[in-house]
Coordinates of C-alpha atoms and ligand atoms in Angstrom, one line a residue:
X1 CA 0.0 0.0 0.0
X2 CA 2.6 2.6 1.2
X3 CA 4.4 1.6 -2.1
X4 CA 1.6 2.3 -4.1
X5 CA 0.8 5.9 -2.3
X6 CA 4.6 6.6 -3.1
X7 CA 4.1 5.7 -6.7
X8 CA 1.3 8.0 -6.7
X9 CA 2.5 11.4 -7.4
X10 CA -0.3 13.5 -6.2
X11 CA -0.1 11.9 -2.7
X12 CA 3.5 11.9 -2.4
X13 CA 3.1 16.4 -3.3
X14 CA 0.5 15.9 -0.3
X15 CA 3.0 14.6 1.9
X16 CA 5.7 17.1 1.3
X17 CA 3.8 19.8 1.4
X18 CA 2.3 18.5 5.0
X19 CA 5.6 18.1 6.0
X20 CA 6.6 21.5 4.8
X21 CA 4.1 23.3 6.8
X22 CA 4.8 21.6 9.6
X23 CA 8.4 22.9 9.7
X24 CA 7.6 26.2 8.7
X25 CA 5.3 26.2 11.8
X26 CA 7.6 24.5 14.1
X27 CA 10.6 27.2 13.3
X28 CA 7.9 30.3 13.6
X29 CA 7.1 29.0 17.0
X30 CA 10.9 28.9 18.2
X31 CA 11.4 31.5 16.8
X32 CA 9.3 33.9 18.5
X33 CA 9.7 32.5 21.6
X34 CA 13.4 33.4 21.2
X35 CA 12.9 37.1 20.9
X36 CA 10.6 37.3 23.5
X37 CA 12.5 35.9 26.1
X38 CA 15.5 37.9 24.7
X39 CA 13.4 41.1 24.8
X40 CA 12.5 40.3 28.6
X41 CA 15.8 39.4 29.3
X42 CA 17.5 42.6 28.6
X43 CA 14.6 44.8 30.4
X44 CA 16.0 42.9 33.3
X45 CA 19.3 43.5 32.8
X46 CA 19.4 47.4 32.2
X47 CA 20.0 49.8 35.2
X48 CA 17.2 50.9 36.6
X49 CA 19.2 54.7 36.6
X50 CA 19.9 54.3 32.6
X51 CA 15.9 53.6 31.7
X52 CA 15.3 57.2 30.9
X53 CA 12.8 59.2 32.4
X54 CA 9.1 59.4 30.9
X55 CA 9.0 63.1 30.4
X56 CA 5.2 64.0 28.6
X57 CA 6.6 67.2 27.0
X58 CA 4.0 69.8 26.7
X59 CA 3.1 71.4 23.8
X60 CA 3.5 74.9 26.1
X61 CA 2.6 78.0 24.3
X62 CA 1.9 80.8 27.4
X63 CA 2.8 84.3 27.9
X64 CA 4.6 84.8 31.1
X65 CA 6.2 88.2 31.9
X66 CA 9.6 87.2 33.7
X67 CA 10.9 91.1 35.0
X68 CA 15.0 91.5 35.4
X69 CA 15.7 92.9 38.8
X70 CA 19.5 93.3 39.8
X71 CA 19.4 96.0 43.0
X72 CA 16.3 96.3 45.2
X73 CA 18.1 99.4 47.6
X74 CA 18.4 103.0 47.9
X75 CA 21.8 103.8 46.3
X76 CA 24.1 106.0 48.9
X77 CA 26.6 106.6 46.0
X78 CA 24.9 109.3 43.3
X79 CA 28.3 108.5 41.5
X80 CA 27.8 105.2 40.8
X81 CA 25.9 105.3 37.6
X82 CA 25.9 102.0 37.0
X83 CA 24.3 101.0 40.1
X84 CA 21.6 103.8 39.7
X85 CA 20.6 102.2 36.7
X86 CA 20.4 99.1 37.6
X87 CA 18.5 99.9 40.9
X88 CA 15.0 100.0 41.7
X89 CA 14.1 101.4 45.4
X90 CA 12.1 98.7 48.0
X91 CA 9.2 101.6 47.6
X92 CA 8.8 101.5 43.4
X93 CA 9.5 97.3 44.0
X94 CA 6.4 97.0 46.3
X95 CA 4.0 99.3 44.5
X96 CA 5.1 97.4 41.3
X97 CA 4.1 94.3 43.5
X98 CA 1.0 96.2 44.7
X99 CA 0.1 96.6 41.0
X100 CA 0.5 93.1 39.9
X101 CA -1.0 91.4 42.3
X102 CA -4.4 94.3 42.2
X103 CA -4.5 92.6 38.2
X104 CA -4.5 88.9 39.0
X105 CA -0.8 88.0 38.5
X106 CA 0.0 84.7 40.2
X107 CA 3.9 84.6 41.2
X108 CA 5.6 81.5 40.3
X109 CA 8.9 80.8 40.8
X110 CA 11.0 79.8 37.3
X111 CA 11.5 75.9 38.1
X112 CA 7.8 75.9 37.8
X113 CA 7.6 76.8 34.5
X114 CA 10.3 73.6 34.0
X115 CA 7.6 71.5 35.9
X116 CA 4.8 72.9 33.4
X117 CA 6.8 72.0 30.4
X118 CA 7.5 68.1 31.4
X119 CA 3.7 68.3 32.4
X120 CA 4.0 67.6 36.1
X121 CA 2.6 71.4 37.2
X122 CA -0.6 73.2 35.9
X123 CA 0.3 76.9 35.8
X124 CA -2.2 79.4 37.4
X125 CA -4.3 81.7 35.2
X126 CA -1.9 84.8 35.3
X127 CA 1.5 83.0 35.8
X128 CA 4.3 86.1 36.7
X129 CA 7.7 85.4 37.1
X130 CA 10.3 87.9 39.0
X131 CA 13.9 87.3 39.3
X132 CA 16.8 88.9 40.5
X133 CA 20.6 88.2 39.3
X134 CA 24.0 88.4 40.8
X135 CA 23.1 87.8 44.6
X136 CA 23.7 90.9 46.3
X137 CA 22.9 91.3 49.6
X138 CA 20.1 93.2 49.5
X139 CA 18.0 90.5 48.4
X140 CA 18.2 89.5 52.0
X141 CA 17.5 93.1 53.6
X142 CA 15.8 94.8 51.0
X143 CA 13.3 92.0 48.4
X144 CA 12.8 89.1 50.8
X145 CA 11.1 91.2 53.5
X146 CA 8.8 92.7 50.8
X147 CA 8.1 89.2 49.5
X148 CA 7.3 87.9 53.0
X149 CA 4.7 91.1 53.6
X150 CA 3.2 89.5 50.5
X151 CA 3.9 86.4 50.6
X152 CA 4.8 85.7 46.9
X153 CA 7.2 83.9 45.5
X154 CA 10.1 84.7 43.0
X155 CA 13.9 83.4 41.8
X156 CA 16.9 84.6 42.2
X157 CA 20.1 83.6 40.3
X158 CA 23.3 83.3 42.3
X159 CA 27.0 83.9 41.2
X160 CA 28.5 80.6 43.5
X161 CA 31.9 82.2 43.7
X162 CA 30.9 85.3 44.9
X163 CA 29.3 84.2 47.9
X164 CA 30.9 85.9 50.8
X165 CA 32.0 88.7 49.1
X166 CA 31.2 92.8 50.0
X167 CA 28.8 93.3 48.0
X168 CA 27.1 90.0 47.6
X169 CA 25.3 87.7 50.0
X170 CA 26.9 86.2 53.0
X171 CA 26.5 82.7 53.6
X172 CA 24.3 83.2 56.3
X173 CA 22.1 85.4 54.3
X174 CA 21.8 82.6 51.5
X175 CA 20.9 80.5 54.1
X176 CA 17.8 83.4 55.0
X177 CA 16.9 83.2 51.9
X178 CA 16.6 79.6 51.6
X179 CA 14.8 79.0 54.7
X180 CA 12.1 81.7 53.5
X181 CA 10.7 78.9 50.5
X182 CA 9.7 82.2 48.9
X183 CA 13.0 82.4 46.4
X184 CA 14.2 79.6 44.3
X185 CA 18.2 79.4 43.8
X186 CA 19.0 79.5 40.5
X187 CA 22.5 80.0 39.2
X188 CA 24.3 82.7 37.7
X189 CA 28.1 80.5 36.8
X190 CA 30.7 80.7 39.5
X191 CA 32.4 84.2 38.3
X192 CA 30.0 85.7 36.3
X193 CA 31.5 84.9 33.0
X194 CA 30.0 85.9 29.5
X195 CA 29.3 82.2 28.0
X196 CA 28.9 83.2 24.1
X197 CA 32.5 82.0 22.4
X198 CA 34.1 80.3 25.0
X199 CA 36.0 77.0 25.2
X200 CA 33.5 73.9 25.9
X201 CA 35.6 73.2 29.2
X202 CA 35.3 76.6 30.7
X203 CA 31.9 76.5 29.5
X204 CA 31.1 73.2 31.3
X205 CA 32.9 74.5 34.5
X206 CA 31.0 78.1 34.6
X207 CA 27.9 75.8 34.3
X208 CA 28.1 72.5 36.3
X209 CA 30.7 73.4 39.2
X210 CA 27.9 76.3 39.6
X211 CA 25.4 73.9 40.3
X212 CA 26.9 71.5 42.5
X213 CA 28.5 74.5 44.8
X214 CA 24.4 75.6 45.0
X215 CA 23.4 72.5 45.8
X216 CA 26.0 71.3 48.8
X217 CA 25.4 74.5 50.2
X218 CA 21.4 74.7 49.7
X219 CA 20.9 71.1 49.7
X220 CA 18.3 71.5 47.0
X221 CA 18.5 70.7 44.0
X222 CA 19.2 73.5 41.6
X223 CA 16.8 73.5 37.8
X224 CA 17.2 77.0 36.8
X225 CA 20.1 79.3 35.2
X226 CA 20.8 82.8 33.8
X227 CA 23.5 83.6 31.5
X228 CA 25.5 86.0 32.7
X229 CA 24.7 89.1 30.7
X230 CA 22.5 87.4 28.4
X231 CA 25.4 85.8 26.5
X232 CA 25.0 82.3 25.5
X233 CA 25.7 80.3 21.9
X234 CA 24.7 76.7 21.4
X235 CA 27.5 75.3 22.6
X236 CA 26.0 77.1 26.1
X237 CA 22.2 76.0 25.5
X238 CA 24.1 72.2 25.0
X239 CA 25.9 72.2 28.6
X240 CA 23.2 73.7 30.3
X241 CA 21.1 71.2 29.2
X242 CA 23.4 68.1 29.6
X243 CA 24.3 69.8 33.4
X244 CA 20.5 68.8 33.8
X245 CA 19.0 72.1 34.1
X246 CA 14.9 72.5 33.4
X247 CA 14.9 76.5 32.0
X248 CA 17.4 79.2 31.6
X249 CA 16.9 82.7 31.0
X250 CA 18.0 85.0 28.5
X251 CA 17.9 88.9 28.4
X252 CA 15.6 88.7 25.2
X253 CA 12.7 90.9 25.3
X254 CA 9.7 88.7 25.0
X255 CA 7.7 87.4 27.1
X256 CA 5.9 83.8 25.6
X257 CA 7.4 80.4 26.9
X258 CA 7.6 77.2 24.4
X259 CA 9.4 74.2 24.7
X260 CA 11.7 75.7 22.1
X261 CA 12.9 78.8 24.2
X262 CA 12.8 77.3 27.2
X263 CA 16.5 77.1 27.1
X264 CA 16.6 81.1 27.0
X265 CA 13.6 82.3 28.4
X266 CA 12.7 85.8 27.4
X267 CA 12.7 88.9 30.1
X268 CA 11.9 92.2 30.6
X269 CA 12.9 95.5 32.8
X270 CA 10.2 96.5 34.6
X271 CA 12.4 100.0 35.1
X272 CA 10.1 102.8 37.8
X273 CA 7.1 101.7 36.0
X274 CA 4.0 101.2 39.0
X275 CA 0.4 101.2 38.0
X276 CA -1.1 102.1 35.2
X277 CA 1.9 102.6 33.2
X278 CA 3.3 99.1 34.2
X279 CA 0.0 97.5 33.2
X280 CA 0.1 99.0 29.6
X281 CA 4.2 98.6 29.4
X282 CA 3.1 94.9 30.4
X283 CA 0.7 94.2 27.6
X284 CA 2.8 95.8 24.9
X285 CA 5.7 93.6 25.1
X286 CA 6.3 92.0 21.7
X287 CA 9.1 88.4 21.6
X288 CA 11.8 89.7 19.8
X289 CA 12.3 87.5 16.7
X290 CA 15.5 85.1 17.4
X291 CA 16.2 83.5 14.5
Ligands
LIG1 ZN1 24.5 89.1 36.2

């Protein structure tokens, strides 16, 4: 019999192609058991530090006025022009406050507009940002006071290797400061060096060694930078981002925050404005076109 279903050709096609099948099943099976076993095996094996965060990147488009405040004092010295320009007195500061807060302005503090981007923070209505560069002493005497009375929050961006210096805060006062909760430390590079052309090293020094000084001596973890004198170039925006920082701000005039300027936030002077004149200067402010 099995002679004659062998001599029969259409029988002996039926067998082979049976058989064919069956292999061609048999191999699919192995080998997709293979990759998922190999799959599950190096999920397992990969440090739990290297999986990278899930950041849900928001498609951010807001307008948030960020105002550039160096001195909040009374300057003594008429002759020092430079500090009477960049000087506002604690009485103009707290009307401005006054002002802002009489037109619905919620102040936020600038690692909270890093926590709206990666979608972990809703922003209030009228999200207002103030910061203050350089760390001088006065924001210890002169703008934490005022922000106490008001209880409002802001940033200020500190030059790490000028702490201790005349002129700047005093470790003690840093440590006011950071005990208030009302001021985030940002950072301002350890000497306060133009970033825009530099070599990558300095660069990466300015930036990181900043950072970790704030942080051993805050003990909180720093997000937020400011180039010194608005001077940055992509070489910058790339170290600041690989140091692991959530914003940075520029000294563009602007005032709308995207995922793409997050990097250099735009910022206005607020100058003597108070009231009325500080609400229109407010809504007229136009982002200057980068590119
Ligand atoms: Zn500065």
């Amino acid at each position: 019999m099995i002679k004659n279903i062998l001599n029969n050709k259409k029988y002996l096609f039926l067998i082979i192609l049976c058989l064919s099948l069956t292999s061609i099943y048999l191999l699919y099976r192995i080998q997709t058991k293979t990759i998922n076993e190999t799959e599950s095996t190096e999920m397992q094996n990969i440090p739990i530090q290297t999986i990278p965060t899930v950041h849900h990147e928001i498609d951010l488009n807001v307008q948030i006025p960020i105002f550039m405040y160096h001195y909040i004092e009374i300057v003594k010295d008429k002759n020092d022009t430079i500090r009477q320009t960049l000087a506002i007195s604690p009485s103009i500061f707290e009307l401005q406050i006054q002002t802002l807060l009489k037109n619905g302005y919620t102040f936020i503090m600038a690692k909270d507009i890093g926590k709206a981007l990666n979608g972990t923070l809703k922003l209030p209505q009228k999200p207002f940002l103030l910061t203050f560069d350089d760390g001088h002493w006065d924001l210890d005497t002169d703008v934490l006071p005022i922000l106490k009375k008001y209880n409002i929050k802001a940033t200020a961006y500190i030059i790490s290797g000028f702490i201790g210096r005349s002129d700047f805060l005093s470790q003690k006062q840093l440590d006011d400061v950071v005990k208030s909760g009302l001021i985030e430390i940002g950072v301002h590079t350890v000497h306060h060096v133009s970033l825009k052309g530099k070599l990558q090293p300095i660069v990466q020094m300015e930036v990181a060694q900043s950072k970790k000084t704030l942080e051993d001596l805050t003990h909180i973890p720093i997000v937020s930078f400011a180039y010194p004198n608005g001077s940055f170039d992509d070489l910058t925006l790339s170290e600041v981002n690989q140091a692991g920082f959530q914003t940075a701000v520029s000294t563009i005039p602007g005032i709308t925050v995207t995922q793409n300027n997050k990097f250099f936030l735009y910022r206005v002077r607020p100058g003597n404005r108070t009231g009325e004149a500080l609400i229109t200067y407010l809504k007229n402010i136009k982002d200057k076109k980068t590119n």
